XYZ file of C-alpha atoms in Angstrom:
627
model
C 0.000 0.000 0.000
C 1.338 3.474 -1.040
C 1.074 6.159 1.004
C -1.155 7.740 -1.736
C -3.459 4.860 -0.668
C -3.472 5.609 3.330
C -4.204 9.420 2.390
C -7.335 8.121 1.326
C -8.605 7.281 4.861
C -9.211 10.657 6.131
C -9.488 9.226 9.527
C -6.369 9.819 11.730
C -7.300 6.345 13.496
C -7.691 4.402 10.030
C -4.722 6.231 8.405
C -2.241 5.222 11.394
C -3.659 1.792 11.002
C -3.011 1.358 7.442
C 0.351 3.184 8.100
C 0.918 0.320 11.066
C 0.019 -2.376 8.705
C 2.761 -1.142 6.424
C 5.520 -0.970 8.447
C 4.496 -3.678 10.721
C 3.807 -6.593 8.785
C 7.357 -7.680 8.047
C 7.480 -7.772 11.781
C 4.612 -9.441 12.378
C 5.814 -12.798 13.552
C 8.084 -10.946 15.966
C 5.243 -8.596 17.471
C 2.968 -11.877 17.795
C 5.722 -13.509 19.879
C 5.727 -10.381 21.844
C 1.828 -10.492 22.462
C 1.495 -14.129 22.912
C 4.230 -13.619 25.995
C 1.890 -10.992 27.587
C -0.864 -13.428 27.142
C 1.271 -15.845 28.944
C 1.747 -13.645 31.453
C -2.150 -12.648 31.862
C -2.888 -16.170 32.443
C -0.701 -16.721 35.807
C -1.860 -13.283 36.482
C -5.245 -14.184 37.104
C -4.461 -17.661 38.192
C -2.450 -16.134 41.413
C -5.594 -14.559 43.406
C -7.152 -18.225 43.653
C -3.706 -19.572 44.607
C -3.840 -17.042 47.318
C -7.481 -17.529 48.531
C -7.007 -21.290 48.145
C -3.636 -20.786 50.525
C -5.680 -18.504 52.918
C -9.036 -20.703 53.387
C -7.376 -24.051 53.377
C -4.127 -23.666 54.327
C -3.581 -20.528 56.978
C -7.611 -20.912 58.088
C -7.004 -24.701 57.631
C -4.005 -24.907 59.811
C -2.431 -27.044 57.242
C 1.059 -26.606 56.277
C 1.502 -28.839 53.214
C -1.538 -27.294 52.169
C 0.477 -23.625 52.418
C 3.843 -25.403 50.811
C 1.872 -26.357 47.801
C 0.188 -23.415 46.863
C 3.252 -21.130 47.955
C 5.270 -23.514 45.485
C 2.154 -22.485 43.077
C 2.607 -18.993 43.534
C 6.142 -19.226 42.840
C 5.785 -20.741 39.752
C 4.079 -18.371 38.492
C 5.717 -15.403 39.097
C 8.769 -17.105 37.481
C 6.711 -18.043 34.276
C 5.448 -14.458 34.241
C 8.770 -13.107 34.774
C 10.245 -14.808 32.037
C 7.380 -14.006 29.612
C 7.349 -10.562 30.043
C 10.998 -10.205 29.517
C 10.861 -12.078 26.434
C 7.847 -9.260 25.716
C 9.830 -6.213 26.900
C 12.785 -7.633 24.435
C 10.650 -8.287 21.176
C 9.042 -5.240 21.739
C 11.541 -2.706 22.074
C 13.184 -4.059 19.082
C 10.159 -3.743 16.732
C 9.471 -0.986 18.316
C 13.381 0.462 17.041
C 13.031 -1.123 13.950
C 9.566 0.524 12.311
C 10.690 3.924 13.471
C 14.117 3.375 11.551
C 11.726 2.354 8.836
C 9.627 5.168 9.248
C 12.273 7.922 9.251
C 14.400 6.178 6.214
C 11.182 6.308 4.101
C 10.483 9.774 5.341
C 13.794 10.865 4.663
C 13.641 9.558 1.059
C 10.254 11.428 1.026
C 11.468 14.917 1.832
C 14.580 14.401 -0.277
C 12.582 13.590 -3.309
C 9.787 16.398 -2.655
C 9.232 19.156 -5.639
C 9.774 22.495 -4.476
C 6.721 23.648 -4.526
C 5.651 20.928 -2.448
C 8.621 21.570 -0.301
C 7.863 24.900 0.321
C 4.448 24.317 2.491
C 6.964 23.139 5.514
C 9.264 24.786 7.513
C 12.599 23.390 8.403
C 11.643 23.424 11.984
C 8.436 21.118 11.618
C 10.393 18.118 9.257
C 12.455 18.745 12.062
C 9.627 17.820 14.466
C 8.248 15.277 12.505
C 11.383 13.458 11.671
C 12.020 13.105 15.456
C 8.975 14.000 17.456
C 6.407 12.643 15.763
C 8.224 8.901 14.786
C 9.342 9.191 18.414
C 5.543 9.109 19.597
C 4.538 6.131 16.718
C 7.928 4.491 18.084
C 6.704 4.402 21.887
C 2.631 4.073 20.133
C 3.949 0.561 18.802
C 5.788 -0.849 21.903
C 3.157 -0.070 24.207
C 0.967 -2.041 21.528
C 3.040 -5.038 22.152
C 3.182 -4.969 25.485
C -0.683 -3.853 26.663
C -2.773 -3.978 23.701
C -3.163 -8.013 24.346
C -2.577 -7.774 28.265
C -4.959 -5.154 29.693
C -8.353 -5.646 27.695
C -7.575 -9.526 28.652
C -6.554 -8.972 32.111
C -9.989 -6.056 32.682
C -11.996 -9.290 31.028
C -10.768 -12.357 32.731
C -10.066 -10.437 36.512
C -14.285 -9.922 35.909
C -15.048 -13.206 34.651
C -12.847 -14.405 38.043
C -14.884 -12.368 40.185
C -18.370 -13.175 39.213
C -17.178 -17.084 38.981
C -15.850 -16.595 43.092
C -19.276 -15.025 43.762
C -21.666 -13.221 41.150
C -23.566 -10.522 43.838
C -19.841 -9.156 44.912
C -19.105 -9.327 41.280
C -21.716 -7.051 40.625
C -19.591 -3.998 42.584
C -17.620 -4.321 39.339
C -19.762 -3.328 36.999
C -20.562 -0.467 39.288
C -17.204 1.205 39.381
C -15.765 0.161 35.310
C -18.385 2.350 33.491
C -17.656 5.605 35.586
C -13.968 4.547 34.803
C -15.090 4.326 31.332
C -17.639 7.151 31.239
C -14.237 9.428 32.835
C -11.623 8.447 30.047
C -13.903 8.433 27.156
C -14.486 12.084 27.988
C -10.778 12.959 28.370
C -9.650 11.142 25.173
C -12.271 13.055 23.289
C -10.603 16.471 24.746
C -7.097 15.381 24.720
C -7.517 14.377 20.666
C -7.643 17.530 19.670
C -5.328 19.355 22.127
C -2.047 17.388 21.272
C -2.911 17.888 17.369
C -2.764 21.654 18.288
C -0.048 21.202 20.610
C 2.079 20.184 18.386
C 1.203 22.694 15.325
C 1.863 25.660 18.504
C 5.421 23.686 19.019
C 6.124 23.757 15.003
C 5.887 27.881 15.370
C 7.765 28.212 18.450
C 10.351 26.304 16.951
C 10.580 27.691 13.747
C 10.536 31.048 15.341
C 13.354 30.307 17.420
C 15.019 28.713 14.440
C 14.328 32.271 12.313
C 16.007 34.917 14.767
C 19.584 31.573 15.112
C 20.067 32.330 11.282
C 19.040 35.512 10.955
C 20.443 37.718 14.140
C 22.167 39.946 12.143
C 19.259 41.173 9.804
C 17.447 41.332 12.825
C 19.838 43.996 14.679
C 20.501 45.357 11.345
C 17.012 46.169 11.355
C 16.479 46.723 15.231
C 13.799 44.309 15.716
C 14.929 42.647 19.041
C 12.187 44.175 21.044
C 9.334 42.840 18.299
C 10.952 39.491 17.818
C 11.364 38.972 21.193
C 7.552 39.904 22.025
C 6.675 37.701 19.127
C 8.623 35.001 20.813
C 7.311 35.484 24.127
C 3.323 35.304 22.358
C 3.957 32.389 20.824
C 5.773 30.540 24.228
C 2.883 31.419 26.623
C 0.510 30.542 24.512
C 2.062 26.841 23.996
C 2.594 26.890 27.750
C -1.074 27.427 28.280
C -1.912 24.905 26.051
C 0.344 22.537 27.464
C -0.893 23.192 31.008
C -4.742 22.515 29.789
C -3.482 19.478 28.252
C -1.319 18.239 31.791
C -4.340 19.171 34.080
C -6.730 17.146 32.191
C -4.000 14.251 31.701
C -3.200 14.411 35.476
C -6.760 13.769 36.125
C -6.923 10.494 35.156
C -5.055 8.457 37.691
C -6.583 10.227 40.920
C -9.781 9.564 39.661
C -9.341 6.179 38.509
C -7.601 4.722 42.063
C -9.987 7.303 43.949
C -12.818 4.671 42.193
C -10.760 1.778 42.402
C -10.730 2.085 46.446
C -14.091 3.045 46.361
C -14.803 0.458 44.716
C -12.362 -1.906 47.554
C -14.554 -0.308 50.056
C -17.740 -1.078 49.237
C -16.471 -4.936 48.986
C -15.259 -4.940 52.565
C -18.576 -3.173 53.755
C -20.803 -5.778 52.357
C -18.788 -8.169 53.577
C -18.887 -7.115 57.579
C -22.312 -7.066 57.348
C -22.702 -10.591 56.279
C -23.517 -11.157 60.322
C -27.010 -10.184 59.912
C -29.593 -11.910 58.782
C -30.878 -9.539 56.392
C -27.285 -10.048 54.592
C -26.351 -13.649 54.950
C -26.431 -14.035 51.316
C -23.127 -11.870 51.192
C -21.777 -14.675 52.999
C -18.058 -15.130 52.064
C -14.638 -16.641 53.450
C -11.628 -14.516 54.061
C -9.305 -15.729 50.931
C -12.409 -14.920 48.713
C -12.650 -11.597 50.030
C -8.934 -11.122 49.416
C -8.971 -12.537 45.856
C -11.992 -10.172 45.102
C -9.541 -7.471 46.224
C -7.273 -8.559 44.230
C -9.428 -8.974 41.026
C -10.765 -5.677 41.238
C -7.564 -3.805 41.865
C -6.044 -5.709 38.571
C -9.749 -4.624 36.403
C -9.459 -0.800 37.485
C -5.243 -0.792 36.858
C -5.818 -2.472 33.544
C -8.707 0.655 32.676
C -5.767 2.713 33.740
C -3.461 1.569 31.298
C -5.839 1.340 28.866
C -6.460 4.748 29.350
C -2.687 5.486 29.345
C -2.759 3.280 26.011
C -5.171 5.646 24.440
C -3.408 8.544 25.197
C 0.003 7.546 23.647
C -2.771 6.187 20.863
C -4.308 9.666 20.299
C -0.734 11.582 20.499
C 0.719 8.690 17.712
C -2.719 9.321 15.687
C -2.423 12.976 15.539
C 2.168 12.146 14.665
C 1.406 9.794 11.831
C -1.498 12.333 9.838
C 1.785 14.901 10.480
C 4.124 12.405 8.905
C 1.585 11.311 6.349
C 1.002 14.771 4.798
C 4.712 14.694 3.989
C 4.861 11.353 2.686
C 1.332 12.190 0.813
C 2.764 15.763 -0.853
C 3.921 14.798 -4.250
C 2.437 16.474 -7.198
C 2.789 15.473 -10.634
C 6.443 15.670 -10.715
C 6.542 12.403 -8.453
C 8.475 9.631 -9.189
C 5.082 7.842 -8.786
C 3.940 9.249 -12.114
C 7.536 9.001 -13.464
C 7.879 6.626 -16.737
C 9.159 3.858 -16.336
C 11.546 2.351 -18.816
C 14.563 4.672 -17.398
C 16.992 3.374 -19.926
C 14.804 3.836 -23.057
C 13.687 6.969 -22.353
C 17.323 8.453 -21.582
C 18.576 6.999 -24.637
C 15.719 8.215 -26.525
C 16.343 11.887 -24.482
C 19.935 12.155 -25.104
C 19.152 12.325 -29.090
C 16.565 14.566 -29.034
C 17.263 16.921 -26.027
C 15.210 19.680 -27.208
C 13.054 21.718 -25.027
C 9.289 22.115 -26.426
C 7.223 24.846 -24.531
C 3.994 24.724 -25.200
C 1.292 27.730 -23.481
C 3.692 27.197 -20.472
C 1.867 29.360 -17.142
C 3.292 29.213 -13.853
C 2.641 30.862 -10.207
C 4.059 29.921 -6.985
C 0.691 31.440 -5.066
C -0.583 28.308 -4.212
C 2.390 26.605 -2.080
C 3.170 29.349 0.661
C 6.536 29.285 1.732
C 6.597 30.121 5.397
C 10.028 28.908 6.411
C 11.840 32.356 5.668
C 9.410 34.641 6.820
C 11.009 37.335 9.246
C 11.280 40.670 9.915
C 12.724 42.487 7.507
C 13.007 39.957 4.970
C 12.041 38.422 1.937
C 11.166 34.824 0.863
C 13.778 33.210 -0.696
C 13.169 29.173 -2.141
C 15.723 26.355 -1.910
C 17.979 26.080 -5.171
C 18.293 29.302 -5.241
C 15.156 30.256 -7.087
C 14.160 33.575 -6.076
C 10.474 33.740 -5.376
C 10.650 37.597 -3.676
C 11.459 39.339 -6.977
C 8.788 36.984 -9.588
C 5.787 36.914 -7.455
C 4.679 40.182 -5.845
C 1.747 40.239 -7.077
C -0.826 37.517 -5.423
C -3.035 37.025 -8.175
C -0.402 37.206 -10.973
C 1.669 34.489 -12.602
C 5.230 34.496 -12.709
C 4.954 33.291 -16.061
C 2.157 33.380 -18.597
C 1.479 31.959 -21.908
C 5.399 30.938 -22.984
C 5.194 29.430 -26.054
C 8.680 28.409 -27.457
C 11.334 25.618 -28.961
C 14.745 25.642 -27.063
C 16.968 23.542 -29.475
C 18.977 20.681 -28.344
C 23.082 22.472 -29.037
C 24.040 26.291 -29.048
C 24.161 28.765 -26.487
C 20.600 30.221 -25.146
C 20.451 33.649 -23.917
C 17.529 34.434 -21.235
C 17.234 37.945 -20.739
C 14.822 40.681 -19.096
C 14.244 42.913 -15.942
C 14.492 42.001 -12.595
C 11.199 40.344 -11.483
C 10.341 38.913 -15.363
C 10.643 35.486 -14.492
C 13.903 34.495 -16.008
C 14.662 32.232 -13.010
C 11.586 30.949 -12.739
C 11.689 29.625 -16.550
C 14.951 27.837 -15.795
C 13.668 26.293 -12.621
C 10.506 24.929 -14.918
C 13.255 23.182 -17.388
C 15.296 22.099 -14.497
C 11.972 20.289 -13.254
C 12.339 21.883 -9.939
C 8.244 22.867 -10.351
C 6.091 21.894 -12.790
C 3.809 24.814 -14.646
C 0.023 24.965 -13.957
C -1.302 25.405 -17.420
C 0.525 24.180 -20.554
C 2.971 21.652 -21.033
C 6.974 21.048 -21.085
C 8.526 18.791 -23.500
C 11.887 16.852 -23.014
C 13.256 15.292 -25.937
C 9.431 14.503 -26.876
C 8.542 13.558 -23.686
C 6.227 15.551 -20.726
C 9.315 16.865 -18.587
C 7.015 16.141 -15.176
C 6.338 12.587 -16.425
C 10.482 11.786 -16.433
C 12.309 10.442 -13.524
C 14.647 12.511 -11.478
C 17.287 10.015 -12.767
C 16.281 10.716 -16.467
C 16.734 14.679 -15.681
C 19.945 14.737 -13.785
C 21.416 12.566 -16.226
C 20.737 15.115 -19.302
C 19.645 18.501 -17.164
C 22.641 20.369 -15.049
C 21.453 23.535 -13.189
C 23.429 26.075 -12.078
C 21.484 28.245 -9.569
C 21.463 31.936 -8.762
C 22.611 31.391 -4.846
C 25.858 29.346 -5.081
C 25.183 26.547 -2.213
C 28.895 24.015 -1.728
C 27.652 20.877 -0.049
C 29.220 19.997 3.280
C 31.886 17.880 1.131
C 35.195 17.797 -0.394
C 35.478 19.924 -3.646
C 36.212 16.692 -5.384
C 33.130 14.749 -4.663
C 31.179 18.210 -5.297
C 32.347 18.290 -8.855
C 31.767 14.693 -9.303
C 28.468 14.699 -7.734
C 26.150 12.657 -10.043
C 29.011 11.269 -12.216
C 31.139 8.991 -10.626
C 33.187 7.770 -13.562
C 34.918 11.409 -13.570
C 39.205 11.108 -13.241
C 41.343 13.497 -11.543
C 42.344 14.741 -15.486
C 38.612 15.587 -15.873
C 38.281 17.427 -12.499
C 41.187 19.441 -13.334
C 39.838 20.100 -16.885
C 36.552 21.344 -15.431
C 38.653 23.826 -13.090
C 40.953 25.532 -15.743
C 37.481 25.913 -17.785
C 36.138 27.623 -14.820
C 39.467 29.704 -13.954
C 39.006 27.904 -10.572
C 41.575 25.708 -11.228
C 45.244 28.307 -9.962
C 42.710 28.965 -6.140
C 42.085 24.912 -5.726
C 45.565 24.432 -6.447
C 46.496 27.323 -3.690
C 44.186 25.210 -0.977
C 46.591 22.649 1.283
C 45.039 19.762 -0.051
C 43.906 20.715 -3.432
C 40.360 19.256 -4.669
C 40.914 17.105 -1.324
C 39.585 20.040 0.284
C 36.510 20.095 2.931
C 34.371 22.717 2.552
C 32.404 23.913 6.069
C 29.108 24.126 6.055
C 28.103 27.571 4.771
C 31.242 27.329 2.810
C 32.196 30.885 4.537
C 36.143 30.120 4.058
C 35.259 30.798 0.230
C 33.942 33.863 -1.591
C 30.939 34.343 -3.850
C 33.181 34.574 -7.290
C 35.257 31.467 -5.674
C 31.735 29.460 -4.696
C 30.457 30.004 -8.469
C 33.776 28.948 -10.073
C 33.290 26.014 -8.128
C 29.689 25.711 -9.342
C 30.121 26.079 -13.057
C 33.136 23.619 -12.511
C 30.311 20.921 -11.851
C 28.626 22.149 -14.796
C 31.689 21.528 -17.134
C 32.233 18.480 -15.751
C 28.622 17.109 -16.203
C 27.776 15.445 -19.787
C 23.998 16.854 -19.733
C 22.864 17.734 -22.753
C 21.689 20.913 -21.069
C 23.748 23.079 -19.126
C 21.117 25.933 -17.878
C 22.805 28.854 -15.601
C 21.169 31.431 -13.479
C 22.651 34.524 -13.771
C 26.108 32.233 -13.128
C 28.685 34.807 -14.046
C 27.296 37.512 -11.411
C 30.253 37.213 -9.011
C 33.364 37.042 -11.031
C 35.423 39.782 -12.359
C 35.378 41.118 -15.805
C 38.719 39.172 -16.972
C 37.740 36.053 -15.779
C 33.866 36.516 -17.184
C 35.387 36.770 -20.531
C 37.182 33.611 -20.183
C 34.700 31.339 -18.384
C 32.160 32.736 -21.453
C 34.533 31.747 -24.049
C 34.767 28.342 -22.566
C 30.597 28.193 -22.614
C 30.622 28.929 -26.064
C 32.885 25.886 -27.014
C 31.018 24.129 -24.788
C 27.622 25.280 -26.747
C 28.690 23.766 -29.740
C 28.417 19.912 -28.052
C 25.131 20.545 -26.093
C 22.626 23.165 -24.878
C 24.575 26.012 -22.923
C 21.742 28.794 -21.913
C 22.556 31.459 -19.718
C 20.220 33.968 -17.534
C 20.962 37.700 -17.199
C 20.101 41.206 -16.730
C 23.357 42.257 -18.850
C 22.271 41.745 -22.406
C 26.663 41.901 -23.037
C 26.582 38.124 -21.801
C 24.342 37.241 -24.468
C 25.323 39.135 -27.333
C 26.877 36.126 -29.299
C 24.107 33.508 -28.410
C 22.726 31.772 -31.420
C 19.308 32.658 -29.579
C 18.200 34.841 -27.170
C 14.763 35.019 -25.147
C 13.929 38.610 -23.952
C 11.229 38.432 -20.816
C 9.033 40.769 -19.519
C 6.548 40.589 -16.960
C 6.061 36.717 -16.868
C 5.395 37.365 -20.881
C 7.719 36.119 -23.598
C 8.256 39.240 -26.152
C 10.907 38.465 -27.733
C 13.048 35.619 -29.631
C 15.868 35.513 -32.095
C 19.162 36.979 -32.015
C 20.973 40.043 -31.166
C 20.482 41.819 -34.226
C 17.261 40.507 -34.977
C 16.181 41.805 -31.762
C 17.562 45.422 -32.185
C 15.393 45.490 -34.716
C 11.766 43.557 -33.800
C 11.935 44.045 -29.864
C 11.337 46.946 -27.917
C 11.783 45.609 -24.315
C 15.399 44.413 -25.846
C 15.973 47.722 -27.293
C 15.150 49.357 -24.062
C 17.570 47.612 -22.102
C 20.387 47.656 -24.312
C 20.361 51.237 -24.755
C 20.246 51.974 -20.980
C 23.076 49.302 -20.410
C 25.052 50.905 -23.887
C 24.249 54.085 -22.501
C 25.595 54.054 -18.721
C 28.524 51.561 -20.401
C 29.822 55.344 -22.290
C 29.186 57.205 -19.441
């Protein structure tokens, strides 16, 4: 069952179920043993209370002491046979327990690391945080509390009745007094508790991610003198998840009082029956000592079982309202899944890599309906993952950051993107990386629907360049190999002289060897972007597509690294974003944007001549170039 299939079952209860019988089942045979200990267990349970009364009536009231050997030798037993199955219990359980959260977060991990953008957008770092380790933590503790009391206490509340009506019915009936208030009391405060941890947990996702906000971003907010707002904001959001968490302890911390405060109520009312059995009027309450003491016993072990099946519920209710969080992660993917991915990998790349031409047909595109809340503070702007800036294409709510593109991008030459800032030039490049896929219209790969490929198809003949530089946490080596093992050290070093980054690795103590910190702050931004387009000449995509790459480097080595693009244009698709139509003068073809609109293709002199947004901006560039 896919997880496509459990988002069906709206209901938190069925959709943890369905999730449980996923991840489970190949442990089934394991969590049975488990159970079938605790049933074990159970059994001698409720077998001891008779020992005792039999030891009490017929051997201490009896005088006998081979009566009080025997069922001392009984009792023995079977606290060693109930030992020994709960630790075999305790053992199975804690190891299933271990094993379906490690399943859990492996397949959530693969989730998030294969989620679109878009998709990825709608969470903040802080809640996959959360839900990674929070939420698995509660199905984790959910499961081995399954094991261990989902068998024992509804048998042990059932048989410690059955026990006590057996030893005498009208004493039995005291039971059925006392369970349904216990029931009546926890039935209420699973119904309020249900929706309190949901909440609870959505108030700890903001806390979190607010604390997580002013971490990274301390210096825009003293830049900006906003300590006084953020930490107001802060204190908001911490009192009210410390009310919330005190409504939710209060009514928690009800339960037990309650429960034992019936329980020896309950106790109570079977030794007052039983002193007045002396009258007449109550002779039919008639009963020996070790039956009074087993009836004890039987209805301490039915109200401690309600307990921790109350208890049960709770952990129940907190894992229900974990797995719908981890569910609407795992459920996320749009149509740029791998679940709607083709699937004859090898076919299709062949048939790609021949025909690697880019086919836009009526292409629209607005990143309005995914929200990205994870870089929300004061002061600044959203910015998306990859480097795709969604601040500058997307201002305006009801607008579209493209609209209408309607073009052929040909499979070798070098591609010029060009426009103002805000006209959706790196939004276009994210749609042919397959970072998002457009809302209206259609994206062709080498004849193929681009959000119908595989990730493996696209990173095999698609390399992307971004507009913020990121270095993985990594040595500069395995960065520049990243995707394409098979590269030699000749190749590495090829890729650096073509991306004059070649004389600064050298410079490093241990050359490509080299570790980059996270952050990469021992490195510039022209030194970062070297390092970037280094990947890209190393890569044998078809299509090389940079954003706005050659922003950070100086004039000299611009000219170079653009020489090396153009050789490099002659093999495969090289197309380049930027505001300076200069970078673009010699492209076999250049698309001019404007305002999410595409008004403009051919080449530089053709678009002199036919384009006025082109015009525009390379006379203001020519003209402040002679000033």
């Amino acid at each position: 069952m896919t997880f496509n299939e459990i988002h069906a079952h709206r209901s938190f209860g069925v959709g943890m179920f369905y999730m449980l019988k996923r991840f489970v089942m190949p442990y089934r045979l394991q969590a049975l043993c488990g159970m079938t200990g605790k049933a074990v267990e159970v059994i001698f349970e409720v077998i001891t209370p008779y020992f005792v009364m039999r030891l009490i009536d017929e051997g201490i009231m009896g005088h006998s002491f081979t009566v009080c050997m025997y069922y001392g030798a009984w009792l023995v037993a079977a606290a060693g046979i109930s030992y020994g199955a709960t630790l075999i219990c305790q053992s199975v359980a804690a190891q299933v327990s271990v094993n379906v959260a490690c399943d859990v977060r492996r397949e959530l991990f693969s989730e998030i690391s294969t989620l679109p953008l878009l998709s990825l957008h709608k969470f903040s770092t802080s809640t996959l945080v959360n839900r990674s380790i929070t939420d698995v933590n509660q199905i984790q503790l959910m499961i081995a509390l399954a094991i261990r009391q989902l068998i024992r206490c509804p048998l042990l509340a059932i048989a410690s009745i059955v026990s006590a009506l057996i030893l005498n019915w009208r004493y039995g009936l005291i039971f059925c007094i006392c369970i349904p208030l216990v029931a009546l009391i926890f039935a209420w405060a699973i119904q309020r508790l249900s929706r309190m941890f949901t909440l609870l947990q959505r108030t700890l996702d903001t806390l979190s991610d607010h604390v997580l906000q002013n971490l990274e971003l301390v210096e825009l907010v003293r830049a900006y003198r906003t300590q006084k707002i953020e930490m107001q904001r802060f204190e908001n959001d911490h009192q009210h998840y410390t009310q919330l968490l005190e409504a939710t302890s209060r009514i928690s911390a009800l339960l037990s009082p309650v429960t034992f405060g019936i329980m020896n109520m309950g106790i109570m009312m079977l030794m007052y029956v039983a002193s007045l059995r002396g009258y007449a009027l109550f002779s039919m309450f008639n009963i020996s000592q070790g039956t009074l003491v087993a009836l004890i016993n039987y209805m301490t072990q039915t109200l401690l079982a309600i307990v921790y099946i109350s208890n049960l519920m709770l952990v129940f209710t907190k894992a229900s309202a974990a797995s719908a969080r981890v569910m609407e992660i795992c459920t996320c993917k749009d149509s740029t899944s791998a679940d709607h991915a083709l699937a004859a990998d090898a076919l299709v790349d062949a048939s790609v890599s021949t025909n690697a031409q880019y086919v836009l047909e009526h292409v629209s595109f607005t990143y309005n309906p995914c929200s990205c809340t994870s870089t929300q503070a004061a002061g600044t702007k959203g910015a998306c993952l990859c480097g795709v800036s969604k601040d500058k294409e997307s201002t305006a709510e009801e607008g579209f950051a493209l609209t209408d593109i309607t073009c052929t991008i040909p499979a070798h030459g070098f591609i010029g993107v060009v426009g103002s800032v805000g006209s959706g030039k790196s939004t276009l490049l994210a749609l042919l990386a397959q970072l998002y896929a457009p809302q209206k219209g259609v994206i062709r790969f080498g004849g193929y629907d681009l959000s119908q490929l595989s990730s493996n198809v696209c990173s095999q003949n698609i390399c992307y360049v971004p507009q913020t530089t990121e270095l993985l946490q990594t040595s500069i080596r395995d960065f520049i190999s990243l995707g394409n093992d098979t590269l030699t050290d000749a190749d590495i070093n090829n890729a650096l002289k073509q991306a004059c980054a070649f004389d600064f690795v050298r410079s490093l103590d241990k050359g490509v060897d080299t570790f980059v910190t996270h952050g990469s702050a021992q490195m510039s931004g022209g030194q970062k972007q070297r390092l970037a387009l280094a990947r890209a000449f190393a890569s044998r995509a078809s299509h090389i597509l940079l954003d706005d790459s050659l922003s950070a480097l100086d004039a000299l080595t611009e000219q170079k690294v653009a020489q090396h693009l153009l050789n490099r244009a002659k093999q495969s698709c090289v197309m380049l974003v930027s505001q300076q139509i200069s970078h673009v003068k010699c492209a076999d073809m250049t698309l001019v944007l404007d305002k999410g609109h595409l008004v403009g293709v051919g080449t530089h002199a053709e678009l002199l001549q036919s384009c006025k947004v082109y015009q525009e901006l390379y006379e203001t560039q020519h003209a402040y170039t002679r000033e």
